[in-house]
Amino acid sequence: MDVDRTVEAIKTMEIHGAGRIARAGASALSDFAENYTGKDLGKFRADLAEAKEKILGSRPTAVSLWNGVHATLKGSDACATLDEAKALIIKNAKQFNESSVNAVKIIGEIGAKRIQDGDVVLTHCNSSAAISVIETAHRQGKKFKVYATETRPWRQGVVTVNELAKNGVDVTLIVDSAVRSVMKYVTKVFVGADTVTSHGTLVNKIGTSQVALAANEARVQLYVCSETYKFSPMTLFGDLVTIEERDHAEVIWDAKLDPAVKIFNPVFDSTPSKYIDAIITEIGMISPGSVYHVMTQQLGDEIFRLSGE
Ligand code: RI2
């Protein structure tokens, strides 16, 4: 898919989910390199930089997109020829996409160990990483139930319940405001991540922090299912994660509102690390306090350059 079409698809939520948008960004840059017909390396770099900015501007909150784009472009600045730069970008994107898909599978295997017979799991929104955990446990023959929130305003919970039901999972849809009431039946919560800060704060779909508060009150464990490329180097020196605010029409489209009514539509929120029991990643289960350590291990000194970008 070309860059403009990808940007459009991400903006309109045709492509959604932090992992999916990261892979879409990487693929768009790969296609851009593959189909580039110009002959001048300098012009290619300028056009590539423009494509990169367009993709990064398509959704501001999920650092997965930023990390996917940076992983794809890594080293291309140092290439001596246009063909070399194009080949590297295509190779990087392929590698990133394969490792991203593989990470979801591994998270499923690690997370499934936390689910036992008789558990009642709650999930929020539509996270492929959280779904991987649930479906892996189900495939292993474990007998448990799932509650999934509707997740207003986009109702991604409908995608979640349909996928789980299709695969034979015992799943019940609830409205978002039923979370606290239902929490008395729940034994474990699994949610995804758009971004995890260096302090272990989770930025995820709006309503996640309410789910976490209700879980904390009921002493129910909350697990975050997150690939490590959702860890944000930019938060290392305290940069705040931008919370995307979307169109008002996404909240109310079927009722007449008095013109004096204002609408506020933030689509992500922050859950402090104290409400998170563990983060399930492709390298294992870690405490929220270990995010900084994992980032420094994976990125080495590069983390200080990235954190300043
Ligand atoms: P996976 C989604 O955001 C949800 O917030 C979900 O928890 C998160 O991305 C991670 O999804 P949106 O794109 O990468 O629906 O686990 O706004 O699929």
XYZ file of C-alpha atoms and ligand atoms in Angstrom:
327
model
C 0.000 0.000 0.000
C 1.431 3.430 -0.859
C 2.219 6.048 1.774
C -0.821 8.305 1.260
C -3.242 5.378 1.241
C -1.615 3.932 4.382
C -1.826 7.283 6.172
C -5.495 7.559 5.234
C -6.214 3.989 6.406
C -4.496 4.588 9.758
C -6.217 7.956 10.302
C -9.670 6.564 9.560
C -9.071 3.466 11.742
C -9.402 1.150 8.766
C -6.058 -0.090 10.087
C -6.081 -0.040 13.892
C -4.194 -1.673 16.739
C -0.747 -0.472 17.766
C 1.037 -3.484 16.261
C -0.886 -3.373 12.995
C -0.274 0.337 12.420
C 3.464 -0.187 13.083
C 3.610 -2.951 10.484
C 1.555 -0.853 8.045
C 4.025 2.049 8.469
C 7.002 -0.249 7.878
C 5.346 -1.823 4.816
C 4.461 1.587 3.338
C 8.126 2.662 3.544
C 9.216 -0.641 2.050
C 6.779 -0.206 -0.874
C 7.938 3.390 -1.233
C 11.557 2.219 -1.609
C 10.653 -0.656 -3.911
C 8.591 1.487 -6.279
C 10.856 4.542 -6.279
C 11.737 5.312 -9.893
C 14.042 8.333 -9.370
C 17.792 7.975 -9.808
C 19.167 10.541 -7.387
C 20.093 9.465 -3.833
C 19.748 12.984 -2.409
C 16.248 13.387 -3.831
C 15.319 9.891 -2.581
C 16.400 10.881 0.938
C 14.325 14.063 0.820
C 11.246 12.206 -0.502
C 11.759 9.463 2.079
C 11.944 12.018 4.899
C 8.651 13.485 3.712
C 7.040 10.035 3.574
C 8.327 9.278 7.085
C 6.827 12.492 8.512
C 3.473 11.795 6.856
C 3.348 8.305 8.346
C 4.407 9.466 11.812
C 1.714 12.153 11.713
C -1.058 9.658 11.056
C -1.507 8.700 14.741
C 0.374 10.464 17.513
C -0.017 8.200 20.566
C 1.233 4.721 19.711
C 5.047 4.700 19.858
C 4.876 1.366 18.017
C 4.450 3.336 14.793
C 7.483 5.495 15.565
C 9.594 2.475 16.476
C 8.451 0.552 13.380
C 9.359 3.470 11.131
C 12.744 3.950 12.805
C 13.551 0.242 12.645
C 12.738 0.327 8.914
C 14.925 3.328 8.167
C 17.806 2.298 10.436
C 21.176 2.578 8.678
C 19.719 3.930 5.419
C 21.359 7.342 5.989
C 24.777 5.710 5.756
C 24.128 3.927 2.441
C 26.404 5.026 -0.371
C 24.038 4.273 -3.274
C 20.336 4.487 -3.962
C 20.060 0.754 -4.626
C 21.793 -0.010 -1.327
C 19.409 2.289 0.592
C 16.338 0.800 -1.093
C 17.460 -2.781 -0.421
C 18.203 -2.013 3.237
C 14.817 -0.398 3.832
C 12.994 -3.355 2.243
C 15.043 -5.802 4.337
C 14.524 -3.835 7.572
C 10.755 -3.611 7.056
C 10.501 -7.340 6.404
C 12.537 -8.085 9.522
C 10.477 -5.708 11.676
C 7.166 -7.109 10.439
C 8.229 -10.719 10.932
C 9.540 -10.081 14.443
C 6.385 -8.106 15.299
C 4.089 -10.972 14.262
C 6.328 -13.469 16.044
C 6.302 -11.370 19.237
C 2.494 -11.599 19.411
C 2.745 -15.386 19.198
C 5.385 -15.571 21.950
C 3.387 -13.194 24.182
C 0.434 -15.557 23.705
C 2.506 -18.511 24.889
C 3.967 -16.693 27.897
C 0.678 -15.066 28.884
C -1.358 -18.265 28.536
C 0.591 -19.701 31.491
C -1.190 -17.137 33.713
C -4.646 -18.478 32.782
C -5.981 -21.455 34.709
C -9.178 -23.528 34.567
C -12.015 -21.579 36.152
C -10.522 -18.140 35.501
C -12.698 -15.244 34.436
C -10.713 -12.916 32.215
C -11.563 -9.344 31.303
C -10.111 -7.538 28.302
C -10.608 -4.048 26.918
C -10.650 -2.792 23.329
C -9.072 -4.930 20.605
C -5.513 -5.951 21.335
C -3.988 -8.677 19.192
C -1.437 -9.323 21.957
C -4.130 -9.794 24.631
C -6.222 -11.889 22.229
C -3.169 -14.043 21.517
C -2.901 -14.825 25.247
C -6.611 -15.715 25.483
C -6.673 -17.813 22.308
C -3.473 -19.664 23.196
C -4.893 -20.629 26.609
C -8.111 -21.722 24.886
C -6.196 -23.845 22.353
C -4.395 -25.471 25.283
C -7.800 -26.705 26.452
C -8.147 -24.444 29.488
C -11.712 -23.797 30.583
C -12.309 -20.140 31.348
C -14.672 -17.267 30.527
C -13.958 -13.878 29.030
C -15.692 -10.521 29.480
C -14.853 -7.964 26.806
C -15.779 -4.303 26.932
C -17.598 -2.641 24.058
C -14.968 0.175 24.040
C -16.728 3.355 23.048
C -16.641 5.286 20.854
C -15.185 3.051 18.116
C -16.516 -0.175 19.648
C -13.406 -2.214 18.887
C -14.698 -4.622 21.550
C -17.141 -5.910 18.922
C -14.163 -7.034 16.817
C -12.703 -8.737 19.888
C -15.838 -10.663 20.868
C -16.492 -11.787 17.294
C -12.963 -13.080 16.885
C -13.007 -14.870 20.249
C -16.454 -16.395 19.648
C -15.457 -17.548 16.153
C -12.554 -19.416 17.744
C -14.762 -21.056 20.349
C -13.934 -18.904 23.392
C -16.751 -18.399 25.942
C -17.054 -14.605 25.628
C -19.520 -12.030 26.952
C -19.756 -8.436 25.739
C -20.331 -5.701 28.336
C -20.720 -1.941 28.041
C -17.765 0.048 29.369
C -19.727 1.346 32.349
C -20.351 -2.245 33.531
C -16.661 -2.854 34.278
C -16.739 -2.115 38.017
C -19.896 -4.080 38.516
C -18.567 -7.117 36.603
C -15.137 -6.981 38.245
C -16.452 -9.005 41.198
C -16.581 -12.050 38.889
C -13.218 -11.398 37.210
C -9.981 -13.116 38.254
C -7.485 -11.622 35.759
C -7.354 -8.664 33.393
C -5.314 -8.686 30.161
C -4.994 -5.487 28.134
C -2.782 -4.361 25.273
C -0.529 -1.314 24.985
C -0.106 1.558 22.589
C 2.883 2.927 24.484
C 4.685 2.059 27.721
C 6.816 4.801 29.248
C 10.259 4.327 30.776
C 8.536 4.524 34.206
C 6.210 1.659 33.325
C 3.128 3.809 32.806
C 0.743 2.276 30.302
C -0.847 4.402 27.597
C -3.707 2.461 26.060
C -7.265 2.810 24.776
C -9.443 5.231 26.708
C -11.042 3.443 29.642
C -8.034 1.256 30.424
C -7.243 3.325 33.522
C -10.811 2.845 34.794
C -10.497 -0.891 34.235
C -7.220 -0.768 36.198
C -8.781 1.165 39.080
C -11.655 -1.287 39.316
C -9.234 -4.229 39.179
C -7.055 -2.677 41.848
C -10.035 -2.084 44.121
C -11.152 -5.709 43.692
C -7.559 -7.017 44.055
C -7.676 -8.532 40.591
C -4.358 -8.896 38.766
C -3.849 -6.740 35.687
C -1.421 -7.831 32.977
C -0.288 -5.652 30.085
C 0.467 -7.580 26.885
C 3.071 -5.524 25.064
C 5.789 -6.105 22.505
C 8.980 -4.315 23.599
C 8.791 -1.996 20.580
C 5.867 -0.347 22.383
C 8.336 0.943 24.975
C 9.004 4.619 24.357
C 12.592 5.961 24.407
C 11.225 9.511 24.156
C 9.765 9.252 27.654
C 13.201 8.689 29.143
C 13.661 12.327 30.036
C 10.068 12.929 31.013
C 8.519 13.760 27.629
C 4.795 13.206 27.927
C 2.964 10.933 25.506
C 0.581 12.865 23.262
C -2.975 11.671 23.793
C -4.834 11.750 20.504
C -8.152 13.560 20.489
C -10.485 12.549 17.687
C -13.492 13.924 15.873
C -16.594 14.715 17.923
C -18.758 12.912 15.372
C -17.251 9.635 16.621
C -18.974 10.184 19.984
C -22.450 11.280 18.904
C -23.782 10.807 15.401
C -27.321 9.646 16.012
C -28.771 12.284 18.353
C -29.519 15.955 18.093
C -27.347 17.931 20.486
C -28.005 21.415 21.735
C -25.408 23.632 19.971
C -24.078 24.713 23.383
C -22.908 21.175 24.191
C -19.185 20.620 23.871
C -17.654 17.205 23.233
C -14.260 16.026 24.419
C -13.016 12.816 22.753
C -9.588 11.695 24.016
C -9.000 8.158 22.734
C -6.213 6.978 25.042
C -5.468 7.307 28.738
C -2.600 6.655 31.145
C -2.488 3.929 33.760
C 0.247 4.408 36.382
C 2.601 1.472 36.942
C 1.275 0.864 40.474
C -1.898 -0.590 38.921
C 0.039 -3.024 36.718
C 1.085 -6.420 38.061
C 3.308 -7.374 35.125
C 4.033 -6.648 31.490
C 4.036 -9.719 29.254
C 6.553 -9.173 26.449
C 8.206 -11.377 23.835
C 11.321 -11.528 26.009
C 9.394 -12.689 29.062
C 7.269 -11.291 31.843
C 8.721 -8.154 33.424
C 7.724 -5.757 36.169
C 6.688 -2.247 35.066
C 9.803 -0.986 36.887
C 12.033 -2.919 34.457
C 10.989 -1.082 31.286
C 13.940 1.317 31.414
C 16.349 -1.581 31.917
C 14.936 -3.502 28.925
C 15.145 -0.408 26.710
C 18.799 0.231 27.623
C 19.629 -3.438 27.043
C 17.940 -3.517 23.642
C 19.014 -0.124 22.356
C 22.386 0.384 24.076
C 23.729 3.927 23.692
C 21.290 4.548 20.855
C 18.620 5.111 23.499
C 20.104 8.516 24.364
C 20.040 9.601 20.720
C 16.484 8.327 20.229
C 15.239 9.869 23.452
C 16.277 13.277 22.138
C 14.403 12.978 18.821
P -2.288 -4.590 19.602
C -5.275 -0.261 20.141
O -5.391 1.060 19.745
C -5.800 -0.515 21.538
O -5.558 0.555 22.423
C -5.018 -1.750 21.885
O -5.006 -2.026 23.270
C -3.646 -1.367 21.362
O -3.904 -0.677 20.143
C -2.698 -2.503 21.138
O -3.178 -3.343 20.110
P -6.282 1.525 18.465
O -5.365 1.504 17.264
O -1.006 -4.050 19.058
O -7.475 0.623 18.332
O -2.057 -5.490 20.802
O -6.684 2.950 18.767
O -3.135 -5.230 18.536
